[in-house]
């Protein structure tokens, strides 16, 4: 019996089939998961936005019990006959715990702590002078503190208030405070936010080595909520300057050079949920609070212990690979190695910053 020839079923070419699948799935994903314009914009950022030019990463050499002469030479620098003075300049909001850790950690290397505090938030809300009312807590550094108050602008109903403009004015005001702090040309000026903490061995190199670039960004290990949730090494805004006639206090890109693994950036690393809510409504990105329930204490507590995003946002990335890799909660770390020594020495007081300490007091 003759066999009937097999019938060939028509099928789409692989590329056309894939294209149809994408046409079906992408709208479903967009509608079902990314339900607001901000999420859609962030998801498609790799298409509409280009990354800034890459930094030139300067290697960072350090080990215990290695001489400064050897460390300077490893970087292509030379040992100075005497150390430079270091001035640490920050604008301050309400990060009292991180300020104590920062100053205790850096005090052996810093000549002056220059701190400017405002009586308003970047968003134009009247705020207490947290540092002024807690100054006794920092008595260990009282001889080194150069402090002033920046009188900010209070937002009124119906007025257009750009928080980035107010932030920029406060940073510009730092120039005057730095000048009266006693700084001289060839001293080192650190420009960073309170929660961007350079490591002591970074400061020792800045202090003792000649041949540094006149301006370097500091690459900081990025953490969220505590040192239990390491994110990446994407924090770059902190800078170290050899102070000169053209030095200006800014918090933006100022050079292509970045010094690798130079410290820690611990964002939203507060002891109290009340303090987290304050920052959410006070800093330049307060517009990310899209709904009233974003400020709900129980919601915030739940998200902290999961390592999830407070604003229900997607990662800000320039490639789909990085975006997908960082979607979802931040993986926990059980390591408390290579953290500020003062934090470890006072672990009982700062348990909320260490692995297993995600539960926060409300206020």
Tab-separated table of C-alpha atoms in Angstrom:
chain	number	residue	atom	x	y	z
A	1	UNK	CA	0.000	0.000	0.000
A	2	UNK	CA	1.482	3.291	-1.043
A	3	UNK	CA	2.208	5.671	1.828
A	4	UNK	CA	0.517	9.049	1.728
A	5	UNK	CA	3.097	11.835	1.645
A	6	UNK	CA	3.389	13.838	4.828
A	7	UNK	CA	1.551	17.132	4.861
A	8	UNK	CA	3.678	20.174	5.602
A	9	UNK	CA	2.006	22.451	8.109
A	10	UNK	CA	2.640	26.089	7.437
A	11	UNK	CA	4.619	27.830	10.115
A	12	UNK	CA	5.865	31.330	10.672
A	13	UNK	CA	9.524	32.108	10.153
A	14	UNK	CA	11.272	32.206	13.560
A	15	UNK	CA	11.901	35.961	13.445
A	16	UNK	CA	8.318	36.823	12.585
A	17	UNK	CA	7.063	34.461	15.322
A	18	UNK	CA	9.352	36.109	17.886
A	19	UNK	CA	8.193	39.539	16.783
A	20	UNK	CA	4.534	38.597	17.295
A	21	UNK	CA	5.288	37.167	20.751
A	22	UNK	CA	6.999	40.426	21.711
A	23	UNK	CA	4.049	42.443	20.401
A	24	UNK	CA	1.739	40.406	22.626
A	25	UNK	CA	3.856	40.154	25.763
A	26	UNK	CA	5.274	43.648	26.042
A	27	UNK	CA	1.880	45.404	26.363
A	28	UNK	CA	0.760	42.771	28.873
A	29	UNK	CA	3.869	43.304	30.965
A	30	UNK	CA	3.603	47.064	30.735
A	31	UNK	CA	-0.073	47.127	31.669
A	32	UNK	CA	0.050	44.368	34.248
A	33	UNK	CA	3.281	45.217	36.063
A	34	UNK	CA	4.456	48.721	35.251
A	35	UNK	CA	1.224	50.597	35.839
A	36	UNK	CA	2.474	54.167	35.945
A	37	UNK	CA	4.395	56.412	33.599
A	38	UNK	CA	7.464	56.572	35.827
A	39	UNK	CA	7.920	52.799	35.769
A	40	UNK	CA	7.390	52.640	32.022
A	41	UNK	CA	9.957	55.404	31.545
A	42	UNK	CA	12.515	53.653	33.779
A	43	UNK	CA	11.938	50.299	32.103
A	44	UNK	CA	12.644	51.740	28.661
A	45	UNK	CA	15.497	53.983	29.804
A	46	UNK	CA	18.118	51.884	27.954
A	47	UNK	CA	16.325	52.904	24.731
A	48	UNK	CA	15.819	56.653	25.286
A	49	UNK	CA	18.827	57.558	27.440
A	50	UNK	CA	22.562	57.152	27.040
A	51	UNK	CA	24.973	56.555	29.913
A	52	UNK	CA	27.500	59.277	30.778
A	53	UNK	CA	31.079	58.768	29.604
A	54	UNK	CA	32.816	56.067	31.648
A	55	UNK	CA	35.116	57.010	34.502
A	56	UNK	CA	38.838	56.336	34.492
A	57	UNK	CA	39.173	54.021	37.498
A	58	UNK	CA	42.314	54.542	39.545
A	59	UNK	CA	43.377	51.344	41.353
A	60	UNK	CA	43.362	51.472	45.155
A	61	UNK	CA	46.097	49.570	46.987
A	62	UNK	CA	45.901	49.019	50.718
A	63	UNK	CA	46.800	46.417	53.335
A	64	UNK	CA	47.520	46.551	57.040
A	65	UNK	CA	51.149	46.978	58.119
A	66	UNK	CA	52.321	48.218	54.709
A	67	UNK	CA	54.337	51.446	54.777
A	68	UNK	CA	52.892	54.649	53.349
A	69	UNK	CA	55.973	55.030	51.174
A	70	UNK	CA	55.249	51.657	49.567
A	71	UNK	CA	51.524	52.392	49.189
A	72	UNK	CA	52.155	55.782	47.578
A	73	UNK	CA	54.590	54.223	45.093
A	74	UNK	CA	52.108	51.472	44.196
A	75	UNK	CA	49.731	54.216	43.066
A	76	UNK	CA	52.444	55.943	41.027
A	77	UNK	CA	52.705	58.685	43.626
A	78	UNK	CA	55.480	59.663	46.052
A	79	UNK	CA	55.640	60.077	49.817
A	80	UNK	CA	55.387	63.623	51.120
A	81	UNK	CA	57.816	64.875	53.776
A	82	UNK	CA	54.809	65.884	55.902
A	83	UNK	CA	51.066	65.178	55.706
A	84	UNK	CA	48.558	67.491	54.114
A	85	UNK	CA	45.697	68.878	56.151
A	86	UNK	CA	42.263	67.461	55.330
A	87	UNK	CA	39.003	69.436	55.528
A	88	UNK	CA	35.789	67.422	55.493
A	89	UNK	CA	32.870	69.480	54.122
A	90	UNK	CA	29.238	68.332	54.330
A	91	UNK	CA	25.750	69.788	54.245
A	92	UNK	CA	23.644	68.211	56.989
A	93	UNK	CA	19.986	67.258	57.326
A	94	UNK	CA	19.103	64.746	60.071
A	95	UNK	CA	21.639	61.878	59.814
A	96	UNK	CA	22.872	62.052	63.426
A	97	UNK	CA	23.972	58.419	63.753
A	98	UNK	CA	25.891	58.401	60.485
A	99	UNK	CA	27.452	61.753	61.356
A	100	UNK	CA	28.802	60.320	64.614
A	101	UNK	CA	30.213	57.273	62.822
A	102	UNK	CA	31.706	59.456	60.092
A	103	UNK	CA	33.435	61.917	62.399
A	104	UNK	CA	34.674	59.286	64.848
A	105	UNK	CA	36.080	57.269	61.966
A	106	UNK	CA	37.790	60.209	60.237
A	107	UNK	CA	38.768	62.379	63.211
A	108	UNK	CA	42.409	61.161	63.382
A	109	UNK	CA	42.979	62.409	59.828
A	110	UNK	CA	40.782	65.513	59.558
A	111	UNK	CA	41.887	68.994	60.614
A	112	UNK	CA	38.449	70.624	60.329
A	113	UNK	CA	34.902	69.326	60.016
A	114	UNK	CA	32.984	71.923	57.992
A	115	UNK	CA	29.230	71.477	58.375
A	116	UNK	CA	26.353	73.576	57.052
A	117	UNK	CA	22.813	72.972	58.305
A	118	UNK	CA	19.624	74.568	57.010
A	119	UNK	CA	16.482	75.557	58.876
A	120	UNK	CA	14.401	74.253	55.940
A	121	UNK	CA	14.405	71.123	53.831
A	122	UNK	CA	15.193	71.148	50.098
A	123	UNK	CA	11.424	70.919	49.617
A	124	UNK	CA	10.813	74.136	51.579
A	125	UNK	CA	9.539	72.616	54.850
A	126	UNK	CA	10.672	74.204	58.111
A	127	UNK	CA	12.945	71.800	59.989
A	128	UNK	CA	14.655	71.726	63.389
A	129	UNK	CA	18.385	72.370	63.557
A	130	UNK	CA	19.167	68.762	64.421
A	131	UNK	CA	22.918	69.224	64.706
A	132	UNK	CA	22.710	72.395	66.793
A	133	UNK	CA	20.369	70.749	69.293
A	134	UNK	CA	22.568	67.639	69.535
A	135	UNK	CA	25.950	69.345	69.531
A	136	UNK	CA	26.951	67.835	72.890
A	137	UNK	CA	26.980	64.423	71.199
A	138	UNK	CA	29.919	65.620	69.101
A	139	UNK	CA	31.994	67.116	71.891
A	140	UNK	CA	34.840	64.752	70.935
A	141	UNK	CA	35.371	66.930	67.813
A	142	UNK	CA	34.416	70.352	69.189
A	143	UNK	CA	37.814	71.937	68.467
A	144	UNK	CA	37.581	70.890	64.831
A	145	UNK	CA	33.991	71.872	64.005
A	146	UNK	CA	33.246	74.833	61.717
A	147	UNK	CA	29.449	75.186	61.731
A	148	UNK	CA	26.918	77.588	60.269
A	149	UNK	CA	23.209	77.783	59.490
A	150	UNK	CA	21.844	78.277	55.987
A	151	UNK	CA	18.544	80.150	56.024
A	152	UNK	CA	16.485	78.382	53.414
A	153	UNK	CA	13.268	79.188	51.608
A	154	UNK	CA	9.864	78.120	52.899
A	155	UNK	CA	7.522	76.821	50.203
A	156	UNK	CA	4.091	78.439	50.076
A	157	UNK	CA	0.888	76.968	48.716
A	158	UNK	CA	0.648	77.430	44.961
A	159	UNK	CA	4.279	78.442	44.511
A	160	UNK	CA	6.614	76.572	42.180
A	161	UNK	CA	9.394	75.265	44.370
A	162	UNK	CA	12.267	73.381	42.730
A	163	UNK	CA	14.143	71.449	45.448
A	164	UNK	CA	17.203	71.088	43.241
A	165	UNK	CA	17.548	74.895	43.087
A	166	UNK	CA	17.494	75.124	46.896
A	167	UNK	CA	19.965	72.258	47.183
A	168	UNK	CA	22.302	74.002	44.744
A	169	UNK	CA	22.101	77.284	46.693
A	170	UNK	CA	23.020	75.483	49.902
A	171	UNK	CA	26.000	73.817	48.270
A	172	UNK	CA	27.143	77.168	46.868
A	173	UNK	CA	26.871	78.631	50.382
A	174	UNK	CA	29.401	76.012	51.480
A	175	UNK	CA	32.081	77.844	49.494
A	176	UNK	CA	32.033	80.763	51.958
A	177	UNK	CA	32.069	78.477	54.995
A	178	UNK	CA	34.995	76.489	53.595
A	179	UNK	CA	36.956	79.701	52.982
A	180	UNK	CA	36.562	80.879	56.586
A	181	UNK	CA	37.428	77.425	57.959
A	182	UNK	CA	41.142	78.181	57.624
A	183	UNK	CA	41.775	76.063	54.526
A	184	UNK	CA	44.844	76.832	52.415
A	185	UNK	CA	45.924	75.977	48.896
A	186	UNK	CA	47.263	72.391	48.665
A	187	UNK	CA	45.070	71.177	51.555
A	188	UNK	CA	42.611	68.388	50.774
A	189	UNK	CA	38.891	69.214	50.714
A	190	UNK	CA	36.407	66.327	50.821
A	191	UNK	CA	33.017	67.181	49.311
A	192	UNK	CA	30.317	64.634	50.104
A	193	UNK	CA	26.981	64.133	51.778
A	194	UNK	CA	26.862	62.962	55.380
A	195	UNK	CA	26.040	59.378	54.373
A	196	UNK	CA	28.945	59.229	51.873
A	197	UNK	CA	31.841	58.249	54.140
A	198	UNK	CA	35.407	57.948	52.825
A	199	UNK	CA	37.483	55.203	54.423
A	200	UNK	CA	40.395	56.073	56.742
A	201	UNK	CA	42.951	54.439	54.436
A	202	UNK	CA	41.656	56.613	51.582
A	203	UNK	CA	42.284	59.704	53.715
A	204	UNK	CA	45.756	58.486	54.694
A	205	UNK	CA	46.719	58.231	51.028
A	206	UNK	CA	45.303	61.702	50.310
A	207	UNK	CA	47.218	63.002	53.307
A	208	UNK	CA	50.613	61.467	52.643
A	209	UNK	CA	50.989	61.075	48.866
A	210	UNK	CA	52.215	63.577	46.282
A	211	UNK	CA	51.203	63.356	42.621
A	212	UNK	CA	47.451	62.945	43.164
A	213	UNK	CA	45.060	64.190	40.481
A	214	UNK	CA	43.822	67.657	41.545
A	215	UNK	CA	40.253	66.294	41.654
A	216	UNK	CA	39.158	62.690	42.146
A	217	UNK	CA	35.721	61.220	42.576
A	218	UNK	CA	35.549	58.601	45.301
A	219	UNK	CA	33.949	55.297	44.370
A	220	UNK	CA	31.906	54.217	47.385
A	221	UNK	CA	30.295	50.858	48.109
A	222	UNK	CA	26.576	51.541	47.939
A	223	UNK	CA	24.262	50.238	50.703
A	224	UNK	CA	20.547	50.672	51.350
A	225	UNK	CA	18.926	50.840	54.834
A	226	UNK	CA	21.985	49.281	56.530
A	227	UNK	CA	25.213	47.436	55.771
A	228	UNK	CA	23.126	44.269	55.471
A	229	UNK	CA	21.980	45.319	51.985
A	230	UNK	CA	24.953	46.045	49.666
A	231	UNK	CA	23.750	47.283	46.286
A	232	UNK	CA	26.804	47.918	44.098
A	233	UNK	CA	29.725	50.315	43.595
A	234	UNK	CA	27.674	52.944	41.756
A	235	UNK	CA	28.118	55.822	44.245
A	236	UNK	CA	30.488	58.369	42.694
A	237	UNK	CA	29.448	61.904	43.736
A	238	UNK	CA	31.860	62.259	46.670
A	239	UNK	CA	35.064	64.037	45.645
A	240	UNK	CA	38.530	64.802	46.980
A	241	UNK	CA	40.090	68.113	45.863
A	242	UNK	CA	43.535	69.555	46.250
A	243	UNK	CA	42.222	72.962	47.266
A	244	UNK	CA	43.068	75.836	44.962
A	245	UNK	CA	41.737	79.188	43.676
A	246	UNK	CA	39.158	77.537	41.399
A	247	UNK	CA	37.805	74.942	43.842
A	248	UNK	CA	34.024	75.114	44.207
A	249	UNK	CA	31.804	73.004	46.441
A	250	UNK	CA	29.598	70.878	44.182
A	251	UNK	CA	27.912	67.469	44.214
A	252	UNK	CA	28.075	66.602	40.522
A	253	UNK	CA	30.554	65.191	38.057
A	254	UNK	CA	33.747	67.240	38.111
A	255	UNK	CA	36.365	64.961	36.553
A	256	UNK	CA	36.754	61.642	34.735
A	257	UNK	CA	39.005	60.176	37.445
A	258	UNK	CA	37.528	58.015	40.187
A	259	UNK	CA	39.426	56.370	43.041
A	260	UNK	CA	38.287	52.773	43.422
A	261	UNK	CA	36.704	51.283	46.558
A	262	UNK	CA	37.214	54.440	48.623
A	263	UNK	CA	34.524	54.127	51.314
A	264	UNK	CA	30.831	53.590	52.018
A	265	UNK	CA	27.537	55.218	51.011
A	266	UNK	CA	24.726	54.106	53.314
A	267	UNK	CA	21.455	55.555	51.999
A	268	UNK	CA	18.328	55.709	54.198
A	269	UNK	CA	20.392	54.213	57.026
A	270	UNK	CA	18.325	55.576	59.909
A	271	UNK	CA	17.566	54.235	63.374
A	272	UNK	CA	13.899	55.341	63.366
A	273	UNK	CA	11.145	55.013	60.767
A	274	UNK	CA	10.217	58.588	61.637
A	275	UNK	CA	13.625	59.694	60.338
A	276	UNK	CA	13.120	57.762	57.099
A	277	UNK	CA	9.746	59.426	56.542
A	278	UNK	CA	11.350	62.809	57.181
A	279	UNK	CA	13.959	62.205	54.494
A	280	UNK	CA	11.360	60.914	52.029
A	281	UNK	CA	9.521	64.236	52.260
A	282	UNK	CA	12.572	66.473	52.671
A	283	UNK	CA	15.186	65.698	50.038
A	284	UNK	CA	15.331	66.608	46.368
A	285	UNK	CA	13.569	63.457	45.184
A	286	UNK	CA	10.510	63.911	47.407
A	287	UNK	CA	8.365	63.833	44.254
A	288	UNK	CA	8.856	60.052	44.300
A	289	UNK	CA	6.271	59.846	47.096
A	290	UNK	CA	3.394	59.240	44.697
A	291	UNK	CA	0.857	58.002	47.232
A	292	UNK	CA	0.078	58.784	50.857
A	293	UNK	CA	0.514	55.136	51.880
A	294	UNK	CA	4.189	55.325	50.830
A	295	UNK	CA	4.737	56.989	54.227
A	296	UNK	CA	2.922	54.270	56.171
A	297	UNK	CA	5.204	53.046	58.982
A	298	UNK	CA	4.263	49.361	58.724
A	299	UNK	CA	4.796	49.424	54.957
A	300	UNK	CA	8.222	51.013	55.361
A	301	UNK	CA	9.216	48.463	57.998
A	302	UNK	CA	8.156	45.583	55.753
A	303	UNK	CA	10.121	46.944	52.787
A	304	UNK	CA	13.273	47.554	54.843
A	305	UNK	CA	13.404	43.969	56.087
A	306	UNK	CA	12.848	42.704	52.538
A	307	UNK	CA	15.470	45.045	51.057
A	308	UNK	CA	12.806	46.402	48.706
A	309	UNK	CA	12.315	49.853	47.188
A	310	UNK	CA	10.468	52.484	49.255
A	311	UNK	CA	9.020	54.137	46.153
A	312	UNK	CA	7.999	51.008	44.222
A	313	UNK	CA	10.387	52.078	41.471
A	314	UNK	CA	12.520	50.207	38.979
A	315	UNK	CA	16.330	50.522	39.081
A	316	UNK	CA	17.808	53.489	37.231
A	317	UNK	CA	20.009	51.669	34.724
A	318	UNK	CA	21.208	52.300	31.181
A	319	UNK	CA	21.133	48.677	29.978
A	320	UNK	CA	18.445	46.011	30.107
A	321	UNK	CA	21.019	43.565	31.470
A	322	UNK	CA	21.737	45.729	34.534
A	323	UNK	CA	18.080	46.655	34.968
A	324	UNK	CA	16.939	43.031	35.019
A	325	UNK	CA	19.822	42.027	37.291
A	326	UNK	CA	18.826	44.621	39.905
A	327	UNK	CA	15.063	44.153	39.780
A	328	UNK	CA	13.520	42.844	42.981
A	329	UNK	CA	14.801	42.955	46.572
A	330	UNK	CA	18.457	43.591	47.382
A	331	UNK	CA	20.161	40.316	48.396
A	332	UNK	CA	21.125	40.244	52.083
A	333	UNK	CA	24.720	40.007	53.218
A	334	UNK	CA	25.789	38.351	56.467
A	335	UNK	CA	29.194	40.041	56.306
A	336	UNK	CA	30.201	42.814	58.670
A	337	UNK	CA	33.811	42.819	57.426
A	338	UNK	CA	35.510	45.902	55.935
A	339	UNK	CA	33.048	48.305	57.555
A	340	UNK	CA	33.863	51.425	59.614
A	341	UNK	CA	35.832	50.382	62.693
A	342	UNK	CA	33.820	52.697	64.957
A	343	UNK	CA	30.627	50.938	63.862
A	344	UNK	CA	32.015	47.521	64.839
A	345	UNK	CA	33.456	48.824	68.108
A	346	UNK	CA	29.991	50.154	69.003
A	347	UNK	CA	27.904	47.368	67.473
A	348	UNK	CA	25.475	47.290	70.401
A	349	UNK	CA	24.536	50.941	69.847
A	350	UNK	CA	24.314	50.627	66.069
A	351	UNK	CA	22.789	47.149	65.758
A	352	UNK	CA	20.254	48.528	63.248
A	353	UNK	CA	23.088	49.069	60.739
A	354	UNK	CA	24.380	45.482	60.902
A	355	UNK	CA	23.144	42.118	59.570
A	356	UNK	CA	19.992	41.029	61.350
A	357	UNK	CA	19.090	44.538	62.522
A	358	UNK	CA	16.369	45.457	60.034
A	359	UNK	CA	13.607	46.055	62.626
A	360	UNK	CA	13.324	49.786	63.349
A	361	UNK	CA	11.689	51.659	66.198
A	362	UNK	CA	8.846	53.873	64.917
A	363	UNK	CA	10.009	57.076	66.617
